[in-house]
XYZ file of C-alpha atoms in Angstrom:
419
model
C 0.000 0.000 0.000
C 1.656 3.268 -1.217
C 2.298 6.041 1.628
C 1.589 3.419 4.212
C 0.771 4.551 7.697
C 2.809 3.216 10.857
C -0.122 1.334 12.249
C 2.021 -0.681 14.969
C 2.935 3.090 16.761
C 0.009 4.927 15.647
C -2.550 2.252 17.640
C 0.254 1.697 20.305
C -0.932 5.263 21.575
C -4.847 4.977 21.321
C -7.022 2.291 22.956
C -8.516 1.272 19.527
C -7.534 -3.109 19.277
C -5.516 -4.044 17.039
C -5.132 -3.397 12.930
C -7.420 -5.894 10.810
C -7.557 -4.119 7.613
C -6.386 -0.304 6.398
C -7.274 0.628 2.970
C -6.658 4.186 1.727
C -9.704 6.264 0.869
C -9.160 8.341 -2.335
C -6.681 10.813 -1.694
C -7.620 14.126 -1.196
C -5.614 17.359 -2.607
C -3.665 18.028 0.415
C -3.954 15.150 3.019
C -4.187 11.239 3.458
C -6.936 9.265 4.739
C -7.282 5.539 5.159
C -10.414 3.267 6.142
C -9.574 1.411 9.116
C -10.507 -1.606 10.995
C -9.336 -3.198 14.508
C -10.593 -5.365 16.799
C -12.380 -2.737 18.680
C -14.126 -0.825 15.657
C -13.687 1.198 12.487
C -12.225 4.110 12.177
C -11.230 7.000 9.815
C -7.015 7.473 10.368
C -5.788 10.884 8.735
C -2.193 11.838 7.889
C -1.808 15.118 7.313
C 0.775 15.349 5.087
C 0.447 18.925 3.473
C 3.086 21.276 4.842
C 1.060 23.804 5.268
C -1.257 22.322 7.121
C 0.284 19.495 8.772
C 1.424 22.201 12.755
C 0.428 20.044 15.531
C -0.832 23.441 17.575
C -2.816 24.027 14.433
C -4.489 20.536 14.084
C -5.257 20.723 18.240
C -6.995 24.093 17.747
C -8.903 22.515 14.780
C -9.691 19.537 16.972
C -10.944 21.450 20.103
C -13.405 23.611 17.431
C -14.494 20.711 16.115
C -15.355 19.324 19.896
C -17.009 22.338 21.024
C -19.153 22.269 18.257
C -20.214 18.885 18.344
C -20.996 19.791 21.937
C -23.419 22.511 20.322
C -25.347 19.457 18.239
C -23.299 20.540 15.002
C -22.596 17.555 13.159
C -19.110 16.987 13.213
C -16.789 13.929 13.464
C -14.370 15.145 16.677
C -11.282 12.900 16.551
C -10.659 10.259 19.317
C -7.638 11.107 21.830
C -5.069 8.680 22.483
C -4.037 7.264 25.866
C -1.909 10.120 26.433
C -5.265 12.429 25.716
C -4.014 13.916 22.831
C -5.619 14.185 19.717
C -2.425 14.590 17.258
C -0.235 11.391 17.261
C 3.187 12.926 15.601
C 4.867 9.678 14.384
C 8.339 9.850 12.598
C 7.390 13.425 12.072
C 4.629 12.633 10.443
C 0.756 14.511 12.003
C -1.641 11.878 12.310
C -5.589 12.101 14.018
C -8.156 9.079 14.348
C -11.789 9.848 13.719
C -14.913 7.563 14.048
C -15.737 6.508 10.880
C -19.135 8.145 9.481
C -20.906 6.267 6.869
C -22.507 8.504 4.490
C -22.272 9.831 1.131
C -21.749 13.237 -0.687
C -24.764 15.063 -2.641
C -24.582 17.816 -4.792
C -27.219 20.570 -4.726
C -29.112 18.984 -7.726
C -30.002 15.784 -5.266
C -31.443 18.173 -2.870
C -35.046 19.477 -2.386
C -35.473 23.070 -2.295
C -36.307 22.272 1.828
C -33.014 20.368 2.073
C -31.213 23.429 0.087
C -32.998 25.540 3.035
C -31.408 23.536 5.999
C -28.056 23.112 3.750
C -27.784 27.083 4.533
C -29.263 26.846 7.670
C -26.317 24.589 8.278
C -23.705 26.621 7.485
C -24.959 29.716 9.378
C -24.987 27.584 12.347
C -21.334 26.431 11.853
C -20.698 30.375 11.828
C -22.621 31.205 14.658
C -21.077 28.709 16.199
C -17.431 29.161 15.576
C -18.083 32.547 16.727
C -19.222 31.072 20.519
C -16.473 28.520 20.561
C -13.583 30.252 19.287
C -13.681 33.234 21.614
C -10.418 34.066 23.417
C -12.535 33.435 26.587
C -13.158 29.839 25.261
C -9.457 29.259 25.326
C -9.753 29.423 21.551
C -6.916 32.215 20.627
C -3.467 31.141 18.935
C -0.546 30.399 21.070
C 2.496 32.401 20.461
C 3.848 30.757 17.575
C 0.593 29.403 16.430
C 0.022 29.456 12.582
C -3.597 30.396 11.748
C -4.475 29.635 8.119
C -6.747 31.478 6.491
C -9.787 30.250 4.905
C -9.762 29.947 1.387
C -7.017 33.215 0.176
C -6.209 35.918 2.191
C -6.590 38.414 -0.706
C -10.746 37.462 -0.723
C -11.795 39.793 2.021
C -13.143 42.744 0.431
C -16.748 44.465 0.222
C -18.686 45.274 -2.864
C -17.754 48.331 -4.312
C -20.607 50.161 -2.479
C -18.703 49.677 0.670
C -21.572 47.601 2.551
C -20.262 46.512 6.065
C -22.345 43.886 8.100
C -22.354 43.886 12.023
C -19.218 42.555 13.366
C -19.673 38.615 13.790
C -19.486 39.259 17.339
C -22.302 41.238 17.644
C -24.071 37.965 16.540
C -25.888 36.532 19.577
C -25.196 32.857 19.884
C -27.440 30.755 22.525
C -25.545 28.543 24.898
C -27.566 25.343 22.629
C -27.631 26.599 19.096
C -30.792 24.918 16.980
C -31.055 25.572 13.230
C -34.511 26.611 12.689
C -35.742 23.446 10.729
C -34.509 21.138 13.968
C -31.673 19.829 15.463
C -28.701 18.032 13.253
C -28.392 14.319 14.007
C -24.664 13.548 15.089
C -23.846 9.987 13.982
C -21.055 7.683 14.899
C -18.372 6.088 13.886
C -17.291 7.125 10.361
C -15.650 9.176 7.976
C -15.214 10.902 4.560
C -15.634 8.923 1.357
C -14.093 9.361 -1.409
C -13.507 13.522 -2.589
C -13.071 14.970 -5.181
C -11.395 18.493 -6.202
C -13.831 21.485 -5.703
C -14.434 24.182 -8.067
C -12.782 26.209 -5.967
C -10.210 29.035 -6.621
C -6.758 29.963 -5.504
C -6.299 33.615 -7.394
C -2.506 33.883 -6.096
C 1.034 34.202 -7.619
C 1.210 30.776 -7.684
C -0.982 28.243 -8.262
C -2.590 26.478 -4.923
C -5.245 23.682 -3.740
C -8.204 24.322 -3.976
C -8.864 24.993 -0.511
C -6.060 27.706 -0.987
C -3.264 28.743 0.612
C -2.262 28.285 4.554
C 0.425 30.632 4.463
C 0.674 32.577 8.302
C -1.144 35.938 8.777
C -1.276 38.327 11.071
C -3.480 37.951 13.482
C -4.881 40.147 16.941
C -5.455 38.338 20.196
C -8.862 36.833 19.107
C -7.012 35.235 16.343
C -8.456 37.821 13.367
C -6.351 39.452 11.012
C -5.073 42.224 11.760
C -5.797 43.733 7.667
C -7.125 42.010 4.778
C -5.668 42.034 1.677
C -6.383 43.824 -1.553
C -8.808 41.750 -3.853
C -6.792 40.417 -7.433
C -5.898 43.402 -9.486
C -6.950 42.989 -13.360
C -3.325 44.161 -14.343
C -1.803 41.267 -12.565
C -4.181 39.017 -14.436
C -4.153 40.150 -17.669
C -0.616 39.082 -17.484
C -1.580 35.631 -16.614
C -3.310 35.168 -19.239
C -1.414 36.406 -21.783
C 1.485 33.786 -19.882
C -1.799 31.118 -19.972
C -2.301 31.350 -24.066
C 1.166 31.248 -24.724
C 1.239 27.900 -23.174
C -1.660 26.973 -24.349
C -0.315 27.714 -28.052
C 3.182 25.642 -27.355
C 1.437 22.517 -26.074
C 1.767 19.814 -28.488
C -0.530 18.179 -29.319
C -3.242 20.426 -29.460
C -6.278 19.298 -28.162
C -9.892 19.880 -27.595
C -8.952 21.225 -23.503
C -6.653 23.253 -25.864
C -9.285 24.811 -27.361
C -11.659 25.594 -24.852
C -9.077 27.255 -22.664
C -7.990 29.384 -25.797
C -11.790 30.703 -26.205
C -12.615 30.789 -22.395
C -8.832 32.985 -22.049
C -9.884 35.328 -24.512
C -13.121 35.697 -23.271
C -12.118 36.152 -19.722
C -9.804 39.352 -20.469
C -12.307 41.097 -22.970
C -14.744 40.844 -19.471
C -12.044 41.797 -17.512
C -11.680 44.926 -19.825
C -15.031 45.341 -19.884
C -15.869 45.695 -15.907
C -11.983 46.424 -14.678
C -13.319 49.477 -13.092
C -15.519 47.185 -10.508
C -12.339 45.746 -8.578
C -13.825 45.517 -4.823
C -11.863 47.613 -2.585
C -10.351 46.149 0.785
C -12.615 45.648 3.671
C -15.062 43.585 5.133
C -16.509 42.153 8.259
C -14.985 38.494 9.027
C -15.227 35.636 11.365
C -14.181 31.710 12.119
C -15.492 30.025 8.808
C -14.591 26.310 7.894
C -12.678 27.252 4.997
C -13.633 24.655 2.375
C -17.376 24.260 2.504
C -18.289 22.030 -0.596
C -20.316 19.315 -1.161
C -17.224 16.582 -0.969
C -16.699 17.805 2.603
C -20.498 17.291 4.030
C -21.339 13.588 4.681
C -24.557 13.077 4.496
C -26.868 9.830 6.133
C -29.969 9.682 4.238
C -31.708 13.064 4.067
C -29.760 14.558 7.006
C -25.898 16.240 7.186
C -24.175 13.492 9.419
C -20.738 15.078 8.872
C -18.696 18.025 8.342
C -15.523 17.174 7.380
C -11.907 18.384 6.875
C -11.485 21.554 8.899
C -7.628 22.094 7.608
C -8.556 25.582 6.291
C -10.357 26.465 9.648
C -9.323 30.157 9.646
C -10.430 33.836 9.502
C -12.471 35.334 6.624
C -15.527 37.353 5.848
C -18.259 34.321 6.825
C -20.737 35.372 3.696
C -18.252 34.629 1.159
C -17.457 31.173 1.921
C -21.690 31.099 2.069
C -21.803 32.727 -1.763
C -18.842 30.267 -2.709
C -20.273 27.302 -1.227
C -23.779 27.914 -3.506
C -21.794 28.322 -6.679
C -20.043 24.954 -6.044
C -23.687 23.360 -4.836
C -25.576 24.706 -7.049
C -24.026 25.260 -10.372
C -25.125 23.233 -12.658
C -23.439 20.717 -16.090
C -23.577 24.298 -18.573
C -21.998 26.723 -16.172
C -25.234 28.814 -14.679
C -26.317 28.364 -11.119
C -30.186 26.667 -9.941
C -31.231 30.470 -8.486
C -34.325 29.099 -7.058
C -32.131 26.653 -4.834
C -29.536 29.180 -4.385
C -32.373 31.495 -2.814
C -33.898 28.971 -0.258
C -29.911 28.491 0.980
C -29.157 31.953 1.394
C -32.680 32.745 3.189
C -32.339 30.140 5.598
C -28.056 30.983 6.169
C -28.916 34.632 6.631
C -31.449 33.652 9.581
C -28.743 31.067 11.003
C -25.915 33.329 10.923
C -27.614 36.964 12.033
C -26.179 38.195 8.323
C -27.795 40.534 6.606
C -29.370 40.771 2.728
C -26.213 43.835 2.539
C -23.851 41.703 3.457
C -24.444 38.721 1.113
C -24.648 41.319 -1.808
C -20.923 42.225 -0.996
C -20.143 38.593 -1.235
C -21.531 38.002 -4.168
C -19.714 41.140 -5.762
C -16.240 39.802 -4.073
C -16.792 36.319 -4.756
C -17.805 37.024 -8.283
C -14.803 39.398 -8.803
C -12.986 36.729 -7.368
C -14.157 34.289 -10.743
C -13.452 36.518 -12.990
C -9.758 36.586 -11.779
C -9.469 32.970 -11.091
C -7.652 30.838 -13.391
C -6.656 28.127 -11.109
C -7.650 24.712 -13.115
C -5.628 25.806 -16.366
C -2.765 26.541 -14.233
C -2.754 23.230 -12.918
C -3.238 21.971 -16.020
C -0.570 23.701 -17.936
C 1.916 24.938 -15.245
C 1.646 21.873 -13.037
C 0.929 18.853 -15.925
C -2.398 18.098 -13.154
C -5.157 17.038 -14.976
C -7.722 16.817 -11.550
C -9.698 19.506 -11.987
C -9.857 19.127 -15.872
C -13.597 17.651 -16.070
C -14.590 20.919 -13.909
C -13.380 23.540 -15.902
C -15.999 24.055 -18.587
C -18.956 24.542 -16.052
C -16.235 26.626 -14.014
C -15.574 28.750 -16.843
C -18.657 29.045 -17.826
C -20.129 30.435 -14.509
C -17.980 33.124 -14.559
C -19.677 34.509 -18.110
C -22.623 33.495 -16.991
C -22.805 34.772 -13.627
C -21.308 38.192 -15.307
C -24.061 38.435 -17.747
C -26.879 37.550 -15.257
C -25.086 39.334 -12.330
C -28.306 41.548 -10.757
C -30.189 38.334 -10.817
C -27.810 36.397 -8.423
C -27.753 39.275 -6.164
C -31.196 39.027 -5.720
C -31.005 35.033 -5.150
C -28.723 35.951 -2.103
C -30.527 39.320 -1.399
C -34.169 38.391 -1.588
């Protein structure tokens, strides 16, 4: 078995039997997993393995989130602590966590009712809410010196619309000691763990090309763990140059192909847009909060009709909370030709704004960033070309796509978020 974990140590420190079978679940962008079963059970055994993400202090502080939460009724899959009652097993320098294993399975938006697209947002206001309660310096919840915090997603996403809407600060959010979404309590469901993932159509827009969760490069951060500034949203000049860099590769790969030729179109497409609405460019700003940082539908197990499972909190960081809400929808709900099911994005964002205290203002400056955001992004065809990783290729013509679409139809998705 490639990568092969160091069962013998790894089970010498938790009370979980001995090793029967360990099988790796599909790798994921960034980490490891592997099914395993002992004598006492099943279980889900994660090595992270990505750099960035792989600082024991920063798995712990994901860990005691994650237990807080499930202590809230959020359904979440806490990890198991070893004898030693630690949660991070660090094994020939190596991070390692066991989880219960949680059977389930992944659904997109289009195998969800317009009343399970409701509690889908209600779910991730609650997870905001949330975070805010348990993540409180108070809580015990702020970084040690030392401590990296990641940020969610890209530090250079947390900007307001161009009509400078601000939100309450997430503080100013009451959150009940019990927190209830309002279409009932989330079932929390052991043992198990994530099947297999996929990449989401998620964007990196930085120098370099990242995971799609994005980069988990240290920022500066304030007692409470925020940042202390956000950064400036992607500037068209910086982009135009990428794709100019994009079609030149694009024209020396040999040989041309039918991915080829799509990327040509959507390239040239992209920076006539970009021409077209370069005088848009959100200015820095915006309120933030504790988000999960990779929201998508590969990292929400669920049993049945009902979320058993949020998964993978590696990008647990700092960001404005209504943008990963917009970018979660346009990964839901967009649909095989590139537009997004509005009447299903809608019942999401009514029922997140009512979770998470956030106002219709405040999701219209996500959609501007997070649309901004797509017209900059070029992320796929810089894996593609730059990187020779052909992942995310059966993604990028509804991903490309959106982006023209979403541009032409833009007051009509602010009104799905707004309504």
């Amino acid at each position: 078995m490639p990568h092969a974990p160091p069962l013998g140590a790894l089970l010498h420190r938790y009370a979980a039997g001995s090793a029967l079978a360990c099988e790796p679940v599909e790798e994921g962008l960034l980490n490891r997993g592997f099914r395993l079963r002992t004598t006492r059970g099943r279980y889900f055994l994660k090595h992270h393995f990505d750099p960035d993400t792989a600082d024991p202090a920063s798995i712990a502080r994901q860990h005691r989130a994650t237990e807080r939460l499930a202590g809230l009724g959020v359904p979440v899959a806490p990890p198991l602590p070893g004898r030693d009652g630690r949660t991070v097993a660090v094994v020939g320098g190596h991070a390692y966590a066991l989880h219960p294993w949680i059977e389930g399975r992944h659904r997109h938006g289009s195998q969800l009712t317009p009343g399970q697209c409701g509690r889908l947002g209600a779910l991730l206001g609650v997870v905001h809410a949330s975070l805010e309660h348990v993540m409180r310096p108070s809580a015990g919840q702020s970084p040690g010196r030392g401590e990296r915090v990641p940020p969610a997603r890209d530090p250079e996403r947390t900007t307001p619309t161009g009509r400078g809407a601000r939100a309450p600060h997430p503080q100013h959010t009451p959150v009940p000691e019990a927190i209830t979404p309002p279409t009932g309590p989330f079932p929390l469901t052991r043992p198990s763990a994530p099947a297999a993932r996929a990449a989401p159509a998620e964007p990196p827009a930085r120098a370099e090309p990242e995971p799609p969760g994005g980069p988990a490069a240290p920022v500066g951060s304030t007692a409470a763990g925020r940042p202390e500034a956000p950064a400036p949203s992607p500037d068209p000049a910086d982009t135009f140059v990428l794709i100019d860099d994009l079609l030149a590769r694009v024209r020396r790969h040999r040989p041309a192909d039918s991915f080829d030729e799509l990327a040509r179109h959507r390239l040239l497409e992209r920076r006539r847009l970009l021409e077209r609405h370069a005088d848009r460019r959100p200015p820095p700003g915006g309120p933030v909060g504790w988000v999960h940082g990779d929201f998508h539908p590969f990292n929400l197990l669920y049993r049945g009709d009902a979320p058993a499972a949020i998964v993978d909190w590696d990008r647990l960081g700092v960001q404005p909370r209504a943008e990963e809400a917009v970018r979660a929808a346009a990964i839901f709900f967009v649909r095989p030709d590139g537009t997004l099911d509005l009447p299903k994005a809608r019942e999401y964002a009514r029922a997140y704004r009512r979770a998470a205290g956030a106002s219709p203002r405040e999701l219209g400056a996500a959609v501007h960033r997070v649309w901004w955001e797509r017209l900059n992004d070029f992320w796929m065809l810089r894996w593609h070309y730059e990187r020779g990783d052909t992942r995310a290729d059966s993604q990028f013509p509804a991903s490309s796509a959106l982006a023209v679409w979403w541009t032409r139809e833009y007051d009509a998705v602010c009104g799905a978020f707004t309504d």
